[in-house]
XYZ file of C-alpha atoms in Angstrom:
674
model
C 197.493 1.195 166.508
C 198.899 -1.338 168.901
C 197.837 -4.956 168.590
C 197.357 -7.711 171.229
C 199.098 -10.600 170.329
C 198.261 -14.686 171.384
C 200.228 -17.410 171.326
C 198.645 -21.005 170.621
C 196.873 -22.424 173.298
C 195.505 -19.466 174.879
C 192.274 -19.067 175.877
C 190.063 -15.933 176.245
C 186.156 -14.969 176.144
C 184.762 -12.775 173.764
C 181.209 -11.385 174.493
C 180.957 -14.337 177.129
C 181.880 -17.085 174.476
C 185.277 -19.071 175.306
C 187.701 -19.706 172.693
C 190.757 -21.316 172.489
C 193.464 -20.052 169.946
C 194.760 -22.389 167.511
C 197.618 -20.245 165.930
C 197.433 -17.818 162.714
C 195.515 -18.803 160.038
C 194.925 -16.776 156.544
C 195.980 -13.393 156.206
C 197.835 -13.428 159.648
C 194.834 -13.431 161.763
C 194.421 -15.476 164.762
C 192.299 -18.659 164.420
C 189.784 -18.961 167.616
C 188.409 -21.877 167.976
C 184.915 -21.978 170.062
C 184.707 -24.430 173.301
C 181.074 -24.506 172.407
C 179.504 -24.714 168.745
C 181.716 -25.710 165.527
C 182.209 -21.942 163.853
C 185.912 -20.720 163.876
C 186.528 -17.133 164.343
C 189.522 -15.343 162.781
C 190.760 -11.766 164.269
C 193.693 -9.711 163.667
C 195.691 -8.471 166.698
C 194.428 -5.016 166.033
C 190.985 -6.251 166.291
C 192.032 -8.086 169.385
C 193.111 -4.959 170.588
C 190.257 -2.939 169.876
C 187.765 -5.456 171.523
C 190.217 -5.228 174.863
C 189.686 -1.337 174.823
C 186.006 -1.984 175.002
C 185.873 -4.671 177.919
C 184.878 -7.012 175.222
C 187.502 -9.803 175.575
C 188.817 -11.492 179.040
C 192.155 -13.664 178.525
C 192.208 -17.041 180.715
C 195.420 -19.187 181.513
C 196.799 -21.066 178.857
C 195.468 -24.840 178.682
C 194.797 -27.747 175.978
C 191.428 -26.445 174.420
C 190.692 -29.890 173.612
C 191.172 -31.463 177.174
C 188.320 -28.758 178.608
C 185.215 -30.163 179.419
C 182.195 -29.093 178.162
C 180.219 -26.823 180.580
C 177.194 -28.606 179.410
C 175.744 -32.539 179.970
C 175.652 -35.069 177.181
C 172.879 -37.441 176.988
C 173.538 -40.121 174.698
C 170.098 -41.170 175.004
C 169.208 -38.379 172.259
C 171.251 -39.682 169.949
C 169.466 -41.864 167.026
C 169.234 -45.506 167.469
C 170.723 -46.369 164.012
C 173.739 -43.947 164.792
C 174.418 -44.935 168.832
C 176.928 -47.778 167.361
C 178.888 -45.387 165.148
C 178.808 -42.727 167.581
C 180.496 -45.282 170.409
C 182.820 -46.331 167.534
C 184.246 -42.888 167.089
C 184.278 -41.953 170.816
C 186.468 -45.344 171.258
C 189.237 -44.460 168.397
C 189.149 -40.414 170.010
C 190.062 -41.714 173.635
C 192.972 -43.878 171.915
C 193.775 -40.685 169.731
C 194.300 -38.583 172.794
C 196.574 -41.371 174.456
C 198.361 -41.426 171.133
C 198.907 -37.789 171.031
C 199.879 -37.490 174.804
C 202.555 -40.297 173.780
C 204.281 -37.986 170.985
C 202.696 -39.642 167.917
C 202.320 -37.555 164.570
C 199.372 -37.058 162.371
C 200.982 -37.828 159.335
C 199.730 -40.261 156.859
C 201.715 -43.130 157.615
C 201.780 -43.278 161.417
C 198.206 -42.400 161.679
C 197.504 -45.591 159.085
C 199.564 -47.930 161.951
C 197.472 -46.291 164.600
C 194.003 -46.776 162.789
C 194.885 -50.358 161.937
C 195.932 -51.208 165.942
C 193.125 -49.133 166.906
C 190.406 -50.650 165.436
C 191.829 -54.766 166.446
C 191.279 -53.346 170.483
C 188.014 -52.093 169.350
C 186.774 -55.359 167.988
C 188.213 -56.923 170.932
C 186.845 -54.608 173.376
C 182.819 -55.040 171.678
C 183.321 -59.107 172.260
C 184.278 -58.669 175.710
C 181.246 -56.311 176.527
C 178.938 -58.409 173.923
C 178.566 -55.659 171.696
C 178.109 -55.578 168.345
C 180.816 -54.085 166.445
C 181.289 -52.345 163.252
C 183.586 -54.333 161.234
C 185.157 -51.878 158.306
C 188.047 -50.025 160.245
C 187.940 -46.187 159.034
C 190.310 -44.637 157.154
C 193.665 -42.544 158.445
C 191.728 -39.359 156.837
C 188.576 -40.016 158.508
C 190.284 -40.370 161.439
C 192.200 -37.321 161.516
C 188.716 -35.589 160.207
C 187.078 -37.166 163.326
C 190.024 -35.690 165.663
C 189.741 -32.060 164.421
C 186.132 -32.030 165.027
C 186.994 -33.500 168.656
C 189.628 -30.840 169.157
C 187.230 -27.751 167.837
C 184.709 -29.205 170.161
C 186.709 -29.411 173.016
C 185.785 -32.971 173.585
C 182.111 -32.867 173.256
C 180.639 -35.910 172.247
C 177.599 -34.642 170.154
C 180.818 -33.734 167.440
C 181.450 -37.398 166.474
C 177.599 -37.340 165.076
C 177.448 -37.780 161.569
C 176.871 -34.577 160.033
C 173.584 -34.588 157.717
C 174.012 -34.127 154.175
C 172.516 -32.483 151.625
C 171.661 -28.478 150.824
C 171.331 -26.598 154.540
C 170.744 -23.412 153.187
C 168.043 -21.472 151.596
C 167.891 -21.467 147.722
C 165.695 -18.794 147.265
C 166.995 -15.445 146.106
C 166.854 -12.435 148.321
C 163.735 -11.472 146.032
C 161.712 -14.578 146.594
C 162.612 -14.380 149.853
C 161.188 -10.796 150.221
C 158.019 -11.831 148.356
C 157.509 -14.439 150.072
C 157.580 -12.821 153.689
C 155.811 -9.753 152.535
C 152.851 -12.003 151.329
C 153.007 -14.253 154.429
C 152.833 -11.313 156.666
C 149.998 -9.327 154.499
C 147.783 -11.938 153.494
C 148.221 -15.269 155.857
C 148.873 -13.468 159.315
C 145.389 -11.716 159.327
C 141.934 -12.160 160.657
C 140.676 -13.207 156.879
C 142.568 -16.775 157.827
C 142.886 -17.728 154.342
C 144.073 -20.924 153.426
C 147.764 -21.794 152.552
C 147.019 -22.560 148.683
C 144.957 -19.286 148.529
C 147.832 -17.638 149.655
C 149.942 -19.431 147.321
C 147.830 -18.770 144.248
C 148.076 -14.552 145.096
C 151.725 -14.991 145.497
C 152.219 -16.192 142.467
C 149.919 -13.865 140.639
C 151.825 -10.978 142.105
C 155.287 -12.330 140.893
C 153.573 -12.920 137.490
C 152.698 -8.986 137.505
C 156.507 -8.525 138.454
C 157.814 -10.475 136.088
C 155.990 -8.659 133.518
C 157.671 -5.506 134.285
C 161.268 -6.996 134.379
C 160.932 -8.723 131.258
C 159.734 -5.013 129.445
C 162.711 -3.605 131.496
C 164.825 -6.586 130.822
C 165.496 -7.764 133.925
C 166.106 -11.177 135.313
C 162.546 -13.131 136.160
C 162.030 -14.444 139.720
C 160.877 -17.762 139.689
C 157.827 -18.502 142.053
C 158.168 -20.709 145.102
C 156.934 -23.885 145.584
C 153.436 -24.462 147.671
C 155.952 -26.256 149.563
C 158.200 -23.653 150.409
C 155.677 -21.659 151.388
C 154.320 -23.923 153.994
C 157.767 -24.766 155.711
C 158.372 -20.896 155.894
C 154.792 -21.073 157.729
C 155.381 -24.001 160.182
C 159.030 -22.035 161.000
C 156.697 -19.113 162.530
C 155.839 -19.086 166.002
C 152.294 -20.735 166.747
C 151.289 -18.355 169.129
C 152.006 -15.264 166.996
C 149.982 -16.934 164.078
C 146.778 -17.864 166.150
C 147.104 -14.254 167.442
C 147.165 -12.398 164.305
C 144.397 -15.332 162.847
C 142.140 -15.468 165.713
C 142.648 -13.639 169.015
C 145.073 -13.637 172.157
C 142.344 -15.466 174.053
C 142.267 -18.130 171.051
C 146.370 -18.301 170.996
C 146.473 -19.201 174.832
C 144.152 -21.782 174.931
C 145.500 -23.937 172.082
C 149.274 -23.436 173.058
C 148.698 -23.416 176.746
C 150.481 -26.161 178.975
C 148.413 -29.054 180.115
C 147.087 -27.994 183.143
C 145.626 -29.799 186.405
C 142.801 -29.471 188.793
C 144.316 -28.106 192.459
C 146.096 -30.955 194.334
C 144.683 -32.237 197.386
C 146.090 -34.534 200.328
C 142.730 -35.855 201.827
C 139.488 -36.925 201.475
C 136.910 -34.415 201.001
C 139.698 -31.488 201.040
C 137.899 -30.860 197.699
C 134.607 -31.721 196.062
C 133.748 -30.749 192.162
C 130.301 -30.552 191.101
C 128.804 -30.147 187.618
C 126.187 -31.678 185.470
C 125.542 -32.717 181.766
C 122.719 -34.497 179.407
C 122.843 -38.118 179.423
C 123.557 -39.323 175.918
C 120.162 -41.487 175.672
C 116.477 -40.806 175.669
C 114.414 -41.942 178.101
C 110.509 -42.997 178.156
C 108.448 -40.971 180.932
C 105.386 -42.406 180.101
C 102.773 -41.853 177.252
C 105.548 -41.831 174.798
C 107.410 -38.627 176.082
C 110.713 -38.793 175.621
C 113.607 -36.852 177.227
C 117.276 -36.613 177.854
C 117.453 -36.748 181.561
C 120.285 -34.187 183.557
C 122.730 -35.774 185.181
C 124.298 -33.943 188.785
C 127.324 -35.413 189.883
C 129.651 -34.612 193.131
C 133.363 -36.110 192.757
C 136.042 -36.256 195.389
C 139.299 -34.919 193.953
C 141.568 -37.058 196.432
C 139.772 -40.668 195.798
C 137.927 -39.868 192.489
C 134.770 -41.548 193.972
C 131.374 -40.550 193.450
C 129.937 -38.631 196.365
C 126.184 -38.374 195.234
C 124.384 -37.558 192.317
C 120.693 -36.200 191.757
C 118.612 -36.906 188.061
C 116.158 -34.943 186.635
C 114.404 -34.276 183.383
C 114.348 -30.589 183.946
C 117.329 -27.908 183.525
C 119.959 -27.959 186.577
C 119.973 -25.261 188.782
C 121.360 -24.549 192.199
C 118.437 -27.231 193.651
C 119.736 -29.677 191.950
C 123.499 -28.834 193.618
C 121.471 -28.991 196.716
C 119.655 -32.545 196.277
C 122.908 -34.025 195.124
C 125.014 -32.420 197.989
C 122.531 -33.864 200.720
C 123.050 -37.429 199.043
C 126.641 -36.877 199.444
C 126.392 -35.719 202.816
C 124.177 -38.668 204.426
C 124.984 -41.853 204.684
C 123.889 -44.348 201.904
C 121.202 -46.758 202.695
C 120.843 -49.314 199.751
C 117.021 -50.405 200.450
C 115.702 -46.758 200.858
C 117.703 -46.075 197.372
C 116.423 -48.701 195.482
C 119.307 -51.025 195.262
C 120.580 -54.043 196.245
C 121.097 -54.704 200.131
C 124.301 -56.584 199.615
C 125.783 -53.392 197.738
C 128.116 -51.117 199.932
C 128.851 -46.585 198.955
C 130.581 -45.787 202.181
C 131.532 -42.385 201.161
C 129.690 -39.566 202.533
C 130.472 -36.296 204.696
C 130.493 -33.007 204.771
C 133.002 -31.588 201.981
C 135.554 -28.838 202.874
C 135.415 -26.935 199.483
C 133.010 -27.289 196.863
C 133.980 -26.370 193.064
C 130.912 -25.395 190.810
C 130.770 -24.147 187.269
C 130.806 -20.773 186.485
C 127.201 -20.320 185.498
C 123.973 -18.609 186.565
C 122.377 -22.159 187.096
C 124.621 -22.675 190.262
C 123.856 -19.288 191.910
C 121.176 -19.284 194.326
C 120.600 -18.067 197.608
C 119.431 -21.095 199.255
C 122.414 -22.811 198.149
C 124.633 -20.199 199.764
C 122.992 -20.251 202.547
C 122.998 -24.301 203.407
C 127.247 -23.784 202.643
C 127.150 -21.110 205.426
C 124.825 -23.344 207.868
C 127.094 -26.342 207.039
C 130.612 -24.607 206.778
C 131.434 -25.106 203.455
C 133.608 -22.770 201.243
C 131.698 -22.710 197.315
C 134.433 -21.894 194.676
C 133.510 -21.377 190.989
C 135.735 -22.700 188.215
C 137.500 -20.224 185.816
C 135.515 -19.704 182.577
C 136.566 -21.921 179.710
C 138.793 -23.956 181.979
C 137.444 -27.374 182.341
C 140.700 -28.710 183.705
C 140.051 -27.303 187.064
C 137.306 -29.815 187.439
C 138.852 -32.693 185.102
C 137.701 -35.148 187.348
C 134.140 -34.670 187.190
C 133.992 -33.899 183.158
C 135.779 -37.213 182.860
C 133.113 -39.088 184.798
C 130.851 -37.569 182.166
C 132.363 -39.496 179.462
C 132.894 -42.455 181.008
C 129.457 -42.537 181.771
C 127.996 -41.922 178.189
C 130.290 -44.381 176.855
C 129.922 -47.542 179.096
C 126.546 -47.255 180.007
C 124.360 -45.819 176.905
C 125.975 -47.137 173.859
C 123.766 -50.695 173.634
C 119.964 -48.696 174.216
C 117.656 -47.850 172.106
C 117.057 -44.062 172.144
C 121.407 -43.434 172.120
C 122.162 -39.692 171.090
C 124.982 -39.736 169.058
C 128.203 -37.763 169.289
C 127.864 -35.587 166.022
C 123.829 -35.846 165.757
C 122.659 -34.897 168.388
C 118.618 -35.734 167.642
C 119.355 -38.884 165.656
C 118.084 -41.454 168.212
C 116.713 -45.359 168.097
C 112.982 -45.257 167.577
C 112.678 -48.902 168.427
C 110.350 -49.036 171.709
C 110.420 -50.116 174.645
C 113.245 -47.339 175.794
C 114.668 -47.092 179.569
C 112.025 -45.666 181.887
C 112.845 -43.264 184.403
C 113.223 -45.006 187.181
C 115.247 -48.016 185.418
C 117.781 -45.282 184.322
C 118.219 -44.413 187.944
C 118.797 -47.725 189.218
C 121.164 -48.670 186.194
C 123.199 -45.581 186.974
C 123.451 -46.362 190.870
C 124.215 -50.030 190.085
C 127.238 -49.036 187.624
C 128.623 -46.771 190.741
C 128.467 -49.001 193.349
C 129.118 -52.322 191.755
C 131.726 -51.077 189.063
C 132.942 -47.420 189.020
C 134.247 -47.685 192.752
C 136.354 -50.858 192.564
C 137.445 -49.694 188.891
C 141.516 -48.583 189.663
C 143.226 -45.863 188.243
C 146.696 -45.179 186.609
C 148.356 -46.223 189.950
C 146.337 -49.315 190.506
C 144.075 -47.782 193.299
C 140.480 -48.030 193.362
C 138.496 -45.342 194.753
C 137.283 -47.668 197.618
C 141.165 -48.038 198.553
C 141.627 -44.889 198.282
C 139.251 -43.452 200.765
C 139.555 -46.378 203.023
C 143.179 -45.172 203.239
C 142.848 -41.272 203.668
C 139.893 -42.069 206.552
C 142.793 -44.443 208.342
C 145.257 -41.718 208.155
C 143.043 -38.424 208.459
C 140.132 -39.748 210.597
C 136.254 -40.536 210.086
C 134.577 -38.708 207.382
C 130.946 -38.466 209.120
C 130.044 -35.151 209.537
C 128.580 -35.279 213.562
C 125.266 -33.347 212.476
C 121.848 -34.924 212.759
C 120.349 -35.497 209.489
C 117.536 -33.480 210.269
C 118.954 -30.541 210.349
C 121.127 -31.761 207.105
C 117.929 -32.223 205.314
C 116.771 -28.795 206.649
C 119.876 -26.903 205.649
C 119.612 -28.181 202.136
C 115.925 -27.691 201.776
C 115.033 -24.704 199.410
C 112.337 -21.584 201.201
C 109.089 -21.012 199.813
C 108.730 -18.606 197.376
C 105.582 -17.113 199.072
C 103.499 -17.165 202.248
C 101.067 -19.624 202.610
C 97.490 -19.423 204.747
C 97.155 -21.856 207.569
C 93.747 -23.309 207.067
C 91.696 -25.132 209.309
C 93.037 -28.267 208.045
C 96.548 -27.181 207.506
C 98.783 -25.950 204.691
C 97.615 -26.729 201.133
C 101.000 -27.040 198.779
C 101.756 -29.203 195.894
C 98.455 -30.965 195.815
C 99.144 -32.369 199.408
C 97.710 -31.065 202.859
C 99.914 -30.711 205.611
C 99.124 -30.593 209.097
C 99.832 -31.854 212.642
C 99.270 -31.094 216.393
C 102.311 -28.497 216.537
C 100.897 -26.810 213.482
C 97.468 -26.198 214.908
C 98.761 -25.086 218.192
C 101.227 -22.506 216.373
C 97.734 -21.159 214.623
C 95.574 -20.720 217.457
C 99.066 -18.691 218.732
C 99.351 -16.184 215.595
C 95.365 -16.486 214.393
C 94.878 -13.039 216.767
C 97.298 -11.129 214.330
C 95.563 -11.520 211.034
C 91.795 -10.000 212.145
C 90.361 -12.969 211.416
C 91.574 -14.053 208.133
C 93.739 -17.647 207.722
C 97.268 -16.570 209.427
C 100.282 -17.293 206.669
C 103.456 -18.865 207.177
C 106.779 -19.478 205.493
C 108.358 -22.960 204.998
C 111.197 -24.630 203.578
C 110.707 -28.016 201.329
C 113.039 -30.214 199.403
C 112.350 -31.831 195.785
C 113.918 -35.243 197.339
C 110.770 -35.383 199.251
C 107.882 -33.424 199.019
C 106.097 -35.384 201.797
C 107.406 -32.986 204.606
C 108.121 -29.251 205.170
C 109.519 -27.534 207.795
C 107.217 -24.349 209.138
C 109.018 -21.268 210.587
C 108.216 -20.661 214.029
C 107.975 -16.313 214.019
C 107.729 -16.217 217.551
C 110.592 -18.545 218.565
C 112.819 -18.480 215.027
C 112.848 -21.698 214.502
C 111.839 -24.269 212.577
C 109.468 -27.466 213.068
C 108.489 -30.512 210.702
C 105.010 -30.951 209.390
C 104.374 -33.894 207.092
C 101.495 -34.637 204.683
C 98.087 -36.095 205.939
C 99.041 -38.216 202.490
C 101.401 -40.934 204.280
C 101.808 -42.176 200.730
C 103.706 -39.317 199.671
C 106.473 -39.512 202.625
C 109.812 -39.898 200.534
C 108.438 -39.494 197.337
C 110.778 -36.896 195.045
C 109.016 -33.905 193.154
C 109.086 -35.385 189.561
C 107.346 -38.777 190.960
C 104.785 -36.730 193.046
C 104.340 -34.601 189.320
C 104.138 -38.337 187.715
C 101.696 -39.426 190.163
C 99.513 -36.448 189.892
C 99.469 -36.214 186.070
C 98.041 -40.143 186.107
C 95.318 -39.024 188.380
C 94.362 -36.318 186.305
C 94.309 -38.398 183.239
C 92.647 -41.628 184.972
C 89.978 -38.843 186.122
C 89.835 -37.400 182.618
C 89.439 -40.895 180.975
C 86.524 -41.707 183.238
C 85.092 -38.827 182.916
C 84.909 -39.734 178.899
C 83.691 -43.129 179.224
C 80.416 -43.586 177.560
C 78.622 -45.048 180.340
C 79.242 -42.171 182.584
C 77.938 -39.861 179.452
C 74.833 -42.466 178.980
C 74.331 -41.913 182.611
C 74.354 -38.084 182.319
C 71.988 -38.050 180.052
C 69.329 -40.515 181.436
C 69.550 -38.518 184.767
C 68.330 -35.550 182.912
C 65.760 -36.769 180.961
C 64.402 -38.289 184.398
C 64.547 -34.596 185.610
C 62.775 -33.284 183.012
C 59.994 -35.797 182.806
C 59.289 -35.088 186.945
C 59.273 -31.415 185.955
C 56.453 -31.570 183.196
C 54.310 -34.045 185.675
C 54.787 -31.700 188.138
C 55.037 -28.336 186.989
C 57.652 -25.618 187.185
C 58.581 -23.917 190.207
C 57.382 -20.386 190.382
C 60.086 -17.661 191.007
C 59.597 -15.369 193.795
C 58.552 -11.949 193.243
C 61.263 -9.866 194.516
C 63.525 -12.177 191.557
C 61.894 -10.373 188.798
C 62.939 -7.172 190.007
C 66.278 -7.935 188.965
C 66.815 -8.995 185.085
C 70.047 -8.596 183.232
C 72.048 -7.571 186.314
C 69.594 -4.529 187.504
C 66.366 -3.802 189.328
C 63.464 -3.031 186.616
C 60.298 -1.397 187.863
C 57.097 -3.687 186.752
C 53.614 -2.608 186.935
C 50.745 -4.505 188.387
C 46.898 -3.553 187.957
C 44.895 -3.956 191.363
C 40.865 -4.050 191.690
C 39.297 -1.325 193.980
C 36.678 -2.313 196.553
C 33.464 -1.253 195.710
C 32.165 -0.501 199.406
C 33.966 -1.273 202.592
C 32.590 -4.059 204.369
C 31.482 -2.716 207.566
C 31.143 -4.381 210.821
C 28.040 -5.598 212.106
C 28.427 -3.742 215.540
C 28.350 -0.578 213.806
C 25.228 -1.203 211.443
C 23.039 -2.783 214.810
C 23.930 0.423 216.721
C 21.247 2.924 217.932
C 20.242 5.561 215.863
C 20.315 8.496 217.830
C 21.837 11.423 216.490
C 25.211 11.412 217.735
C 26.034 7.751 216.756
C 24.413 8.868 213.611
C 27.070 11.577 212.863
C 30.244 9.159 213.850
C 29.030 6.529 211.750
C 28.723 9.098 208.818
C 32.227 10.624 209.197
C 33.809 7.301 209.166
C 32.247 6.354 205.841
C 33.329 9.385 204.107
C 36.631 8.602 205.059
C 37.255 5.574 204.095
C 35.505 6.276 200.612
C 38.330 9.309 200.448
C 41.045 6.401 200.763
C 39.070 3.456 198.100
C 38.806 6.546 195.665
C 42.534 7.822 196.251
C 44.219 4.196 195.150
C 45.519 4.760 191.645
C 45.055 2.382 188.756
C 49.010 1.270 188.495
C 51.350 0.501 191.635
C 54.938 0.707 190.704
C 56.904 -1.507 192.366
């Protein structure tokens, strides 16, 4: 078979990897030094020819292989700090050695020794000029020749000058040990039982002991049990994603090994607003010792990280709480109406372009979707189990619980949710809202982010670049859009609509009632309306004739601007006050005294007789009762008849009348049924 001959210094590529020929080595084979890596290859002429026939070899022009620059970049910052000075010294020596060899220098012992002495003096002088720490001890001539040999093999790669790690670099396990170790990891550790490494090692030791019993009986060599640390090292070398997939699931492996992602990038304010809610880590007092953990709903602007609106409620959140928080976010903030200091400023408001909600049923509602369409808001739902999609609002909850509620009675501990302080007084619900508002306005919006900008500054800069944040819509229209519809139709009584223990009426409602009352056959007409939990003192009645809404306020002016929760608290206090007054001893004594006085007058004046007809109805149905009557003995005749003349005709007529009356009296029964 014909062979392929190479000369020293020729360059070639085998399977895409570049080598340079360094002459012939042991057995007459060509020694091929890779341009990348440290593993030499020895191939005969026949083997090279066979590779060329299969098109796996490519010859290049002759060149000095150690002068060729590597195809990868070298970053000296990756070199350990304690080895950097040594690498720089070796690089200085190799640079001088290249110049020495180009000038015809030899690599024998004596010339290299003189070269090392002269080069080390240059090295110390160079370090002194550069004000750099120098290594005082010079290397031996054998060490320099070894460095140069590695330098040549690597093609002038600086990484070849790094000190090689000492110690054993290959596995000490025998093939039998390695086979048993891999089998036990695959069959016992990588399954859904999720056994611990300690348990796997015990089972492996038991199997090896059983194998050794058979080997001992057959006179074979025994297998040493690998240590627990060896098992752990082999487990750590496995791919983490594959391990978590085998022991848990693909979803869990993806969650634990995914790269850190972030919410969508935005370029201006109100481009993206994130909404979410959580329970505060503190108990508040609703009155009469009733303790609850309030729910907080936040709307956070993605660009400025400013809080646009919030809603606090003792009840579980739903789409209505998002509408209430959105109403605060859209409307300008007036501190006097919100219960804050008039010197505070909260300039953030406006209609967001897109609102990201949590992917839960509590955020799904017809009223919310309808309001989003009317206001031009795009509703988006974050992917399940991916909190990074709403990272800003999730981070705000952690700041709130840590900054505000760590010092108050009633704090909820992270790992013991039901553990809270029992020392009264707790924060009241109104105090909680006041504290939350003060934190947002006075501290949160002036706290700089990692780039040094505060939410107030980012908001102002975005307005200056992109324009004013106002919605341009009337406030009443925004309130109407963000109100929820009544679940049923309510009748319009003559005095108005009764809802939430309030009466709503005005001139417009009276006129509308008169217009539609003829369609209800004498009954009270019914209407649909919209109302808001943020203000129970007003409703918007739907005019079915004109397909418009008109505002109707309650007669109780004290309820105007009152939230639904506060209204329920007021109603509860009224009922409690009424029950307390009705349960007083003075009230009971007055009731008993009045009853005694009525009994006294009744005994003195006699009881009232029931009407005769009332006696018919006993136990819910008419009964027949019997009453005896007395028959008259003789009818009383008028005197005019007794003084008449005794003529024959008159006497006959008188006798006839007498007989008829007598017969009628005799026919009357003794008992008459009623």
